[in-house]
Tab-separated table of C-alpha atoms and ligand atoms in Angstrom:
chain	number	residue	atom	x	y	z
S	1	MET	CA	154.265	91.863	88.966
S	2	LEU	CA	153.121	95.446	88.695
S	3	SER	CA	156.652	96.678	87.937
S	4	GLY	CA	157.032	93.916	85.356
S	5	GLY	CA	153.792	94.929	83.636
S	6	ILE	CA	154.707	98.619	83.584
S	7	LEU	CA	158.218	97.978	82.248
S	8	PHE	CA	156.713	95.748	79.590
S	9	LEU	CA	154.141	98.377	78.587
S	10	VAL	CA	156.721	101.151	78.303
S	11	GLY	CA	159.015	98.804	76.351
S	12	ALA	CA	156.215	97.954	73.908
S	13	GLY	CA	155.575	101.703	73.461
S	14	PHE	CA	159.246	102.428	72.696
S	15	ASN	CA	159.312	99.618	70.147
S	16	ALA	CA	156.052	100.441	68.398
S	17	PHE	CA	156.853	104.140	67.985
S	18	ALA	CA	160.610	103.783	67.443
S	19	GLN	CA	162.139	106.384	65.147
S	20	LYS	CA	165.756	105.500	65.819
S	21	VAL	CA	167.583	102.250	66.481
S	22	TRP	CA	168.374	103.257	70.076
S	23	MET	CA	164.635	103.348	70.780
S	24	LEU	CA	164.342	99.743	69.687
S	25	ILE	CA	167.285	98.803	71.868
S	26	VAL	CA	165.837	100.593	74.911
S	27	GLY	CA	162.427	99.065	74.193
S	28	ARG	CA	163.866	95.556	74.051
S	29	MET	CA	165.819	96.138	77.249
S	30	LEU	CA	162.678	97.262	79.048
S	31	LEU	CA	160.858	94.153	77.805
S	32	GLY	CA	163.731	92.088	79.167
S	33	PHE	CA	163.480	93.722	82.611
S	34	GLY	CA	159.713	93.256	82.518
S	35	ILE	CA	160.037	89.562	81.719
S	36	GLY	CA	162.597	89.195	84.506
S	37	CYS	CA	160.203	90.733	87.059
S	38	ALA	CA	157.244	88.631	85.911
S	39	ASN	CA	159.201	85.372	85.793
S	40	GLN	CA	160.522	86.064	89.262
S	41	SER	CA	157.178	86.802	90.871
S	42	VAL	CA	154.366	84.960	89.055
S	43	PRO	CA	155.383	81.286	89.527
S	44	ILE	CA	156.165	81.870	93.204
S	45	TYR	CA	152.957	83.806	93.791
S	46	VAL	CA	150.881	81.023	92.240
S	47	SER	CA	152.663	78.308	94.213
S	48	GLU	CA	152.185	80.288	97.442
S	49	VAL	CA	148.453	80.872	97.039
S	50	ALA	CA	147.450	77.573	95.373
S	51	PRO	CA	145.980	74.765	97.495
S	52	TYR	CA	148.720	72.117	97.488
S	53	LYS	CA	146.536	69.494	95.812
S	54	TYR	CA	146.168	71.681	92.721
S	55	ARG	CA	149.455	73.557	92.939
S	56	GLY	CA	150.930	71.788	89.908
S	57	ALA	CA	147.983	72.521	87.623
S	58	LEU	CA	147.597	76.124	88.737
S	59	ASN	CA	151.304	76.902	88.491
S	60	MET	CA	151.404	75.467	84.988
S	61	MET	CA	148.953	78.138	83.871
S	62	PHE	CA	152.034	80.358	83.806
S	63	GLN	CA	153.681	78.302	81.070
S	64	LEU	CA	150.288	77.995	79.372
S	65	ALA	CA	150.139	81.789	79.202
S	66	ILE	CA	153.655	81.828	77.707
S	67	THR	CA	152.767	79.268	75.052
S	68	ILE	CA	149.497	81.017	74.161
S	69	GLY	CA	151.510	84.243	73.927
S	70	ILE	CA	154.025	82.633	71.567
S	71	PHE	CA	151.198	81.190	69.463
S	72	VAL	CA	149.259	84.466	69.225
S	73	ALA	CA	152.486	86.302	68.373
S	74	ASN	CA	153.179	83.805	65.570
S	75	VAL	CA	149.673	84.248	64.156
S	76	LEU	CA	149.882	88.052	64.333
S	77	ASN	CA	153.351	88.068	62.764
S	78	TYR	CA	151.982	85.986	59.921
S	79	PHE	CA	149.432	88.680	59.102
S	80	PHE	CA	151.551	91.736	59.920
S	81	ALA	CA	154.315	90.407	57.661
S	82	LYS	CA	151.892	90.848	54.760
S	83	MET	CA	151.406	94.589	55.370
S	84	LYS	CA	152.356	96.453	52.253
S	85	ASN	CA	153.621	99.678	53.867
S	86	GLY	CA	156.512	97.879	55.567
S	87	GLU	CA	155.271	99.010	58.994
S	88	GLY	CA	154.076	95.553	60.091
S	89	TRP	CA	156.953	95.236	62.557
S	90	ARG	CA	155.566	98.168	64.554
S	91	TYR	CA	152.349	96.235	65.118
S	92	SER	CA	154.218	93.011	65.869
S	93	LEU	CA	156.219	94.729	68.592
S	94	GLY	CA	153.470	97.076	69.762
S	95	PHE	CA	150.973	94.295	70.453
S	96	ALA	CA	153.146	93.334	73.434
S	97	ALA	CA	151.196	96.133	75.137
S	98	VAL	CA	148.157	93.815	75.355
S	99	PRO	CA	149.695	91.231	77.722
S	100	ALA	CA	151.405	94.121	79.535
S	101	VAL	CA	148.037	95.726	80.323
S	102	MET	CA	146.684	92.319	81.384
S	103	ILE	CA	149.562	91.905	83.837
S	104	ILE	CA	149.074	95.426	85.205
S	105	ILE	CA	145.339	94.950	85.753
S	106	GLY	CA	145.931	91.520	87.313
S	107	ALA	CA	148.616	92.868	89.622
S	108	ILE	CA	146.378	95.730	90.786
S	109	PHE	CA	143.493	93.434	91.682
S	110	LEU	CA	145.306	90.358	93.009
S	111	PRO	CA	145.644	90.221	96.795
S	112	ASP	CA	149.060	89.762	98.394
S	113	SER	CA	149.888	86.156	99.213
S	114	PRO	CA	149.365	85.176	102.869
S	115	SER	CA	153.106	84.333	103.119
S	116	SER	CA	154.156	87.785	102.050
S	117	LEU	CA	151.616	89.448	104.392
S	118	ILE	CA	152.935	87.434	107.343
S	119	GLU	CA	156.487	88.320	106.423
S	120	ARG	CA	155.518	91.978	106.667
S	121	GLY	CA	153.900	91.490	110.059
S	122	LYS	CA	150.284	91.635	108.827
S	123	ASP	CA	149.234	88.347	110.413
S	124	GLU	CA	145.549	89.126	110.866
S	125	LYS	CA	145.146	90.271	107.267
S	126	ALA	CA	147.067	87.169	106.136
S	127	LYS	CA	144.641	84.903	107.975
S	128	GLN	CA	141.624	86.650	106.446
S	129	GLU	CA	143.227	86.318	103.023
S	130	LEU	CA	143.917	82.626	103.564
S	131	ILE	CA	140.286	82.048	104.635
S	132	LYS	CA	139.139	83.880	101.507
S	133	ILE	CA	141.333	82.017	99.015
S	134	ARG	CA	140.743	78.597	100.595
S	135	GLY	CA	136.988	79.216	100.845
S	136	THR	CA	136.871	77.791	104.389
S	137	SER	CA	137.620	79.047	107.885
S	138	ASP	CA	139.392	75.760	108.656
S	139	VAL	CA	142.853	77.124	107.920
S	140	ASP	CA	144.466	77.063	111.372
S	141	GLU	CA	146.969	74.346	110.553
S	142	GLU	CA	148.100	75.907	107.293
S	143	PHE	CA	148.271	79.327	108.937
S	144	LYS	CA	150.459	77.892	111.706
S	145	ASP	CA	152.822	76.393	109.074
S	146	LEU	CA	153.007	79.726	107.286
S	147	VAL	CA	153.791	81.623	110.499
S	148	GLU	CA	156.499	79.099	111.396
S	149	ALA	CA	158.013	79.362	107.918
S	150	SER	CA	157.947	83.122	108.208
S	151	GLN	CA	159.665	83.015	111.601
S	152	SER	CA	162.528	80.906	110.309
S	153	SER	CA	162.653	83.158	107.287
S	154	MET	CA	162.995	86.260	109.457
S	155	ALA	CA	165.854	84.653	111.340
S	156	VAL	CA	167.766	84.613	108.059
S	157	LYS	CA	169.356	87.985	107.443
S	158	HIS	CA	171.346	87.176	104.324
S	159	PRO	CA	169.337	84.914	101.993
S	160	TRP	CA	172.089	84.824	99.337
S	161	ALA	CA	174.777	83.706	101.734
S	162	THR	CA	172.315	81.303	103.366
S	163	LEU	CA	171.560	79.701	100.035
S	164	LEU	CA	175.226	78.748	99.737
S	165	LYS	CA	175.110	76.775	102.976
S	166	ARG	CA	175.332	72.998	102.682
S	167	HIS	CA	171.839	72.667	104.120
S	168	TYR	CA	170.363	74.347	101.029
S	169	ARG	CA	172.458	72.420	98.494
S	170	PRO	CA	169.496	70.569	96.933
S	171	GLN	CA	167.621	73.817	96.310
S	172	LEU	CA	170.713	75.559	94.943
S	173	VAL	CA	171.490	72.679	92.593
S	174	MET	CA	167.878	72.586	91.331
S	175	ALA	CA	167.768	76.388	90.905
S	176	ILE	CA	170.712	76.098	88.517
S	177	ALA	CA	170.251	72.697	86.890
S	178	ILE	CA	166.536	72.826	86.043
S	179	PRO	CA	166.559	76.083	84.026
S	180	PHE	CA	169.910	75.153	82.450
S	181	PHE	CA	168.582	71.806	81.290
S	182	GLN	CA	165.250	73.314	80.240
S	183	GLN	CA	167.036	75.481	77.708
S	184	LEU	CA	169.417	72.668	76.690
S	185	THR	CA	166.419	70.665	75.449
S	186	GLY	CA	166.831	72.859	72.350
S	187	MET	CA	163.198	73.989	72.505
S	188	ASN	CA	163.908	77.609	71.688
S	189	VAL	CA	165.917	76.601	68.651
S	190	ILE	CA	162.618	75.247	67.358
S	191	THR	CA	160.436	78.169	68.468
S	192	PHE	CA	162.852	80.926	67.420
S	193	TYR	CA	163.986	79.343	64.217
S	194	ALA	CA	161.123	77.172	63.051
S	195	PRO	CA	160.533	79.500	60.087
S	196	VAL	CA	164.175	79.184	58.998
S	197	LEU	CA	164.186	75.433	59.520
S	198	PHE	CA	160.972	74.928	57.610
S	199	ARG	CA	162.050	77.144	54.736
S	200	THR	CA	165.278	75.152	54.498
S	201	ILE	CA	163.375	71.904	54.143
S	202	GLY	CA	161.404	73.312	51.270
S	203	PHE	CA	158.444	75.295	52.615
S	204	GLY	CA	157.865	78.704	50.993
S	205	SER	CA	158.308	81.766	53.194
S	206	ASN	CA	154.567	81.940	53.980
S	207	ALA	CA	154.349	78.232	54.551
S	208	SER	CA	157.257	78.412	56.937
S	209	LEU	CA	155.423	80.938	59.099
S	210	MET	CA	152.366	78.687	58.873
S	211	SER	CA	154.445	75.801	60.138
S	212	SER	CA	155.701	77.770	63.103
S	213	MET	CA	152.064	78.548	63.884
S	214	ILE	CA	151.411	74.820	63.845
S	215	THR	CA	154.242	74.094	66.289
S	216	GLY	CA	153.063	77.029	68.436
S	217	GLY	CA	149.556	75.541	68.474
S	218	PHE	CA	150.848	72.110	69.528
S	219	ASN	CA	152.957	73.756	72.213
S	220	ALA	CA	149.951	75.498	73.770
S	221	LEU	CA	147.547	72.558	73.430
S	222	ALA	CA	149.971	70.012	74.831
S	223	THR	CA	150.536	72.187	77.910
S	224	PHE	CA	146.943	71.340	78.893
S	225	VAL	CA	147.955	67.677	79.114
S	226	SER	CA	150.377	68.493	81.902
S	227	ILE	CA	147.846	70.756	83.613
S	228	PHE	CA	145.389	67.867	83.807
S	229	THR	CA	147.906	65.211	84.808
S	230	VAL	CA	150.652	66.787	86.931
S	231	ASP	CA	148.815	66.532	90.265
S	232	LYS	CA	147.815	62.953	89.518
S	233	VAL	CA	150.891	61.317	87.983
S	234	GLY	CA	153.439	63.640	89.590
S	235	ARG	CA	156.382	65.675	88.364
S	236	ARG	CA	158.957	62.932	87.895
S	237	LYS	CA	156.870	60.806	85.518
S	238	LEU	CA	156.146	63.813	83.292
S	239	PHE	CA	159.808	64.835	83.266
S	240	LEU	CA	160.936	61.331	82.325
S	241	GLU	CA	158.233	60.643	79.744
S	242	GLY	CA	158.783	64.054	78.120
S	243	GLY	CA	162.540	63.429	78.073
S	244	ALA	CA	162.159	60.049	76.362
S	245	GLN	CA	159.761	61.512	73.787
S	246	MET	CA	162.064	64.437	72.971
S	247	PHE	CA	165.077	62.134	72.724
S	248	ILE	CA	163.411	59.771	70.247
S	249	CYS	CA	162.179	62.682	68.124
S	250	GLN	CA	165.620	64.294	68.052
S	251	ILE	CA	167.163	61.043	66.829
S	252	VAL	CA	164.509	60.656	64.095
S	253	ILE	CA	164.886	64.311	63.014
S	254	THR	CA	168.683	63.914	62.918
S	255	ALA	CA	168.408	60.775	60.780
S	256	ALA	CA	165.891	62.448	58.445
S	257	ILE	CA	168.009	65.557	57.964
S	258	ALA	CA	171.272	63.573	57.689
S	259	SER	CA	169.849	61.267	55.035
S	260	LYS	CA	168.709	64.104	52.752
S	261	PHE	CA	171.011	67.002	53.521
S	262	GLY	CA	174.220	65.149	54.419
S	263	VAL	CA	176.980	67.572	55.347
S	264	ASP	CA	176.919	69.662	52.181
S	265	GLY	CA	173.381	70.846	52.947
S	266	ASN	CA	172.208	70.173	49.421
S	267	PRO	CA	169.080	68.031	49.516
S	268	GLY	CA	167.972	68.310	45.892
S	269	ILE	CA	164.214	68.152	45.504
S	270	LEU	CA	162.558	67.067	48.723
S	271	PRO	CA	159.434	64.893	48.494
S	272	LYS	CA	156.291	66.052	50.310
S	273	TRP	CA	156.251	63.086	52.658
S	274	TYR	CA	159.692	64.102	53.840
S	275	ALA	CA	158.572	67.576	54.884
S	276	PHE	CA	155.546	66.033	56.642
S	277	LEU	CA	157.802	63.578	58.463
S	278	VAL	CA	160.122	66.310	59.743
S	279	VAL	CA	157.280	68.656	60.731
S	280	GLY	CA	155.406	65.737	62.324
S	281	PHE	CA	158.336	64.726	64.512
S	282	ILE	CA	159.035	68.345	65.392
S	283	CYS	CA	155.419	68.589	66.593
S	284	ILE	CA	155.761	65.401	68.679
S	285	TYR	CA	158.993	66.807	70.105
S	286	VAL	CA	157.276	70.114	70.933
S	287	MET	CA	154.442	68.242	72.678
S	288	GLY	CA	156.986	66.284	74.733
S	289	PHE	CA	158.543	69.544	75.891
S	290	ALA	CA	155.191	71.222	76.447
S	291	TRP	CA	153.967	68.649	78.948
S	292	SER	CA	157.274	68.215	80.737
S	293	TRP	CA	160.282	70.518	80.871
S	294	GLY	CA	158.366	73.615	79.741
S	295	PRO	CA	155.912	73.980	82.631
S	296	LEU	CA	157.876	71.868	85.144
S	297	GLY	CA	160.847	74.183	84.674
S	298	TRP	CA	158.787	76.840	86.473
S	299	LEU	CA	156.709	74.659	88.749
S	300	VAL	CA	159.381	72.597	90.460
S	301	PRO	CA	161.726	75.462	91.438
S	302	SER	CA	158.805	77.554	92.690
S	303	GLU	CA	157.641	74.831	95.082
S	304	ILE	CA	160.930	73.554	96.493
S	305	PHE	CA	162.446	76.776	97.850
S	306	PRO	CA	161.730	77.434	101.530
S	307	LEU	CA	160.524	80.956	102.279
S	308	GLU	CA	163.853	82.163	103.732
S	309	VAL	CA	165.681	81.673	100.408
S	310	ARG	CA	162.704	81.678	98.017
S	311	SER	CA	163.341	85.031	96.388
S	312	ALA	CA	167.088	84.578	96.065
S	313	ALA	CA	166.747	81.066	94.663
S	314	GLN	CA	164.050	82.103	92.200
S	315	SER	CA	166.301	84.946	90.998
S	316	ILE	CA	168.985	82.362	90.227
S	317	ASN	CA	166.433	80.187	88.472
S	318	VAL	CA	165.200	83.064	86.279
S	319	SER	CA	168.721	84.355	85.550
S	320	VAL	CA	170.063	80.943	84.529
S	321	ASN	CA	167.001	80.424	82.335
S	322	MET	CA	167.383	83.795	80.607
S	323	ILE	CA	171.179	83.569	80.239
S	324	PHE	CA	170.893	80.232	78.477
S	325	THR	CA	167.904	81.351	76.388
S	326	PHE	CA	170.099	84.219	75.223
S	327	ALA	CA	173.265	82.142	74.782
S	328	ILE	CA	171.564	79.457	72.709
S	329	ALA	CA	169.839	82.046	70.511
S	330	GLN	CA	173.226	83.677	69.907
S	331	VAL	CA	175.198	80.582	69.036
S	332	PHE	CA	172.482	78.568	67.301
S	333	THR	CA	173.181	79.691	63.745
S	334	SER	CA	176.932	79.182	63.901
S	335	MET	CA	176.427	75.839	65.639
S	336	LEU	CA	174.080	74.822	62.832
S	337	CYS	CA	176.689	75.815	60.229
S	338	HIS	CA	179.427	73.821	61.935
S	339	MET	CA	177.528	70.868	63.343
S	340	LYS	CA	174.827	70.529	60.639
S	341	PHE	CA	172.378	67.794	61.654
S	342	GLY	CA	174.742	67.011	64.553
S	343	LEU	CA	173.104	69.960	66.338
S	344	PHE	CA	170.103	67.808	67.161
S	345	ILE	CA	172.416	65.099	68.517
S	346	PHE	CA	173.969	67.759	70.745
S	347	PHE	CA	170.570	68.589	72.273
S	348	ALA	CA	169.577	64.900	72.371
S	349	PHE	CA	172.692	64.213	74.436
S	350	PHE	CA	171.620	66.820	76.973
S	351	VAL	CA	168.078	65.432	77.080
S	352	LEU	CA	169.609	62.076	78.035
S	353	VAL	CA	171.780	63.649	80.734
S	354	MET	CA	168.915	65.705	82.173
S	355	SER	CA	166.599	62.695	82.307
S	356	GLY	CA	169.288	60.783	84.235
S	357	PHE	CA	169.641	63.783	86.544
S	358	ILE	CA	165.900	63.881	87.282
S	359	HIS	CA	165.804	60.131	87.802
S	360	LYS	CA	168.612	60.209	90.362
S	361	PHE	CA	168.239	63.566	92.100
S	362	LEU	CA	164.708	64.945	91.965
S	363	PRO	CA	162.309	63.721	94.645
S	364	GLU	CA	158.568	63.685	93.915
S	365	THR	CA	156.918	66.849	95.214
S	366	LYS	CA	153.330	66.110	94.194
S	367	GLY	CA	150.810	66.695	96.988
S	368	VAL	CA	153.380	67.961	99.497
S	369	PRO	CA	152.388	71.264	101.147
S	370	ILE	CA	154.961	73.869	100.219
S	371	GLU	CA	155.881	74.652	103.832
S	372	GLU	CA	156.545	70.967	104.522
S	373	MET	CA	158.771	70.421	101.509
S	374	SER	CA	161.957	69.922	103.570
S	375	VAL	CA	160.726	66.389	104.320
S	376	VAL	CA	161.191	65.262	100.712
S	377	TRP	CA	164.897	66.095	100.876
S	378	GLN	CA	165.321	64.505	104.272
S	379	ASN	CA	163.883	61.285	102.865
S	380	HIS	CA	165.864	61.336	99.629
S	381	SER	CA	168.673	58.777	99.338
S	382	PHE	CA	171.216	61.297	98.025
S	383	TRP	CA	170.156	64.619	99.551
S	384	LYS	CA	169.485	63.401	103.071
S	385	LYS	CA	173.153	63.741	103.969
S	386	PHE	CA	172.972	67.460	103.144
S	387	VAL	CA	169.712	68.241	104.878
S	388	LYS	CA	169.260	67.964	108.577
S	389	SER	CA	165.889	66.976	109.963
S	390	ALA	CA	164.067	69.484	112.203
S	391	SER	CA	164.993	67.613	115.385
S	392	GLU	CA	168.693	67.422	114.418
S	393	GLU	CA	168.564	71.142	113.702
S	394	ALA	CA	167.002	71.903	117.067
S	395	ASN	CA	169.734	69.846	118.746
S	396	ALA	CA	172.395	71.720	116.797
S	397	LYS	CA	170.926	75.028	117.974
S	398	VAL	CA	171.017	73.853	121.599
S	399	ASP	CA	174.640	72.716	121.153
S	400	ASN	CA	175.615	76.069	119.661
S	401	SER	CA	173.980	78.033	122.442
S	402	CYS	CA	175.855	76.080	125.126
T	1	LIG	O1	157.319	76.996	75.158
T	1	LIG	C1	158.580	77.481	74.886
T	1	LIG	C2	159.003	78.506	75.870
T	1	LIG	O2	159.090	77.929	77.134
T	1	LIG	C3	160.303	78.325	77.759
T	1	LIG	O3	161.257	77.296	77.634
T	1	LIG	C4	160.091	78.504	79.216
T	1	LIG	O4	159.027	79.278	79.545
T	1	LIG	C5	160.780	79.487	76.993
T	1	LIG	O5	162.159	79.702	77.088
T	1	LIG	C6	160.341	79.099	75.629
T	1	LIG	O6	160.354	80.152	74.748
């Protein structure tokens, strides 16, 4: 976390004071490395230290911070874009230093997680830490689970190779599929390009930035819904409800754009109600994402990886997420030119596929202590054939040693 914050701060500095294009490129690269470090460490840290009953809500604060960040950035951009001296971009980029400093201060003051202390042989300190964060000295059972998890983790010398073993297939599949699908919802097409989309449907250039502030606001507010419900209704229900909501909105938006723009992209004069309809359904779509795939895309991977492969699996999760964020941003404009309104059908198709995937393959993880998560795979109709139960494993070890 500390490295992420520092990289981010230096990157913001390069960008704000850039005199040459290479400085902007280096600045952006440093921001990218910083984001990578933070995305790798923060969700896992939160899931490790949170009491399991509130793990969902607390982990989702990470996505809440992202959405608030996007919203604040949209608001600031709106004002900086009005600066007469043409230097507004320096402020837009330089203000990234604020969250960077917040991360640095947080990382300096936050204690290490008990899991990571045990892994480094500091058992006594880990126990004290656990007592402190749980607010009770009745932590023996949890501490025992953590020590056991750490022992099996230490037995694993090559986490990357281990992750490829059949036994870890559910975690590997989730580490790839969840971030892939999260980006294939098309959410970033909305957040990156809302200004372009809104201008195209007739908003002026100021109004288009306004509109992206509106979607940013809905994104942040709707994340609270998942924070308050995820530990009650569970992960699967949110995933499936959010998927259905996004799908319906994508179909309505496609129909609205197809009916006015057709394939020649020439809508003539658009009535006000039309713009309200499109913006309205985009907001409902954004809310659907914000209380499902947005936060769950970080929560679920961070709670299903056992300690021995946690870091490796989270690296895959973050990389797949970032690669597809990048890829979609790159190809979006040419896809829009070629597919026109069909672009939304493309994403709607994936929303359908990903909802089917969750329905069939993701077990409910609500209320399951993180160190006991293997049970959910052992009880799952599809994954149980991949995952051995603890007693089968012990027998296998005895067989091997004979
Ligand atoms: O809320 C939207 C944001 O959420 C993410 O999907 C995951 O954190 C980002 O890729 C996106 O910009």
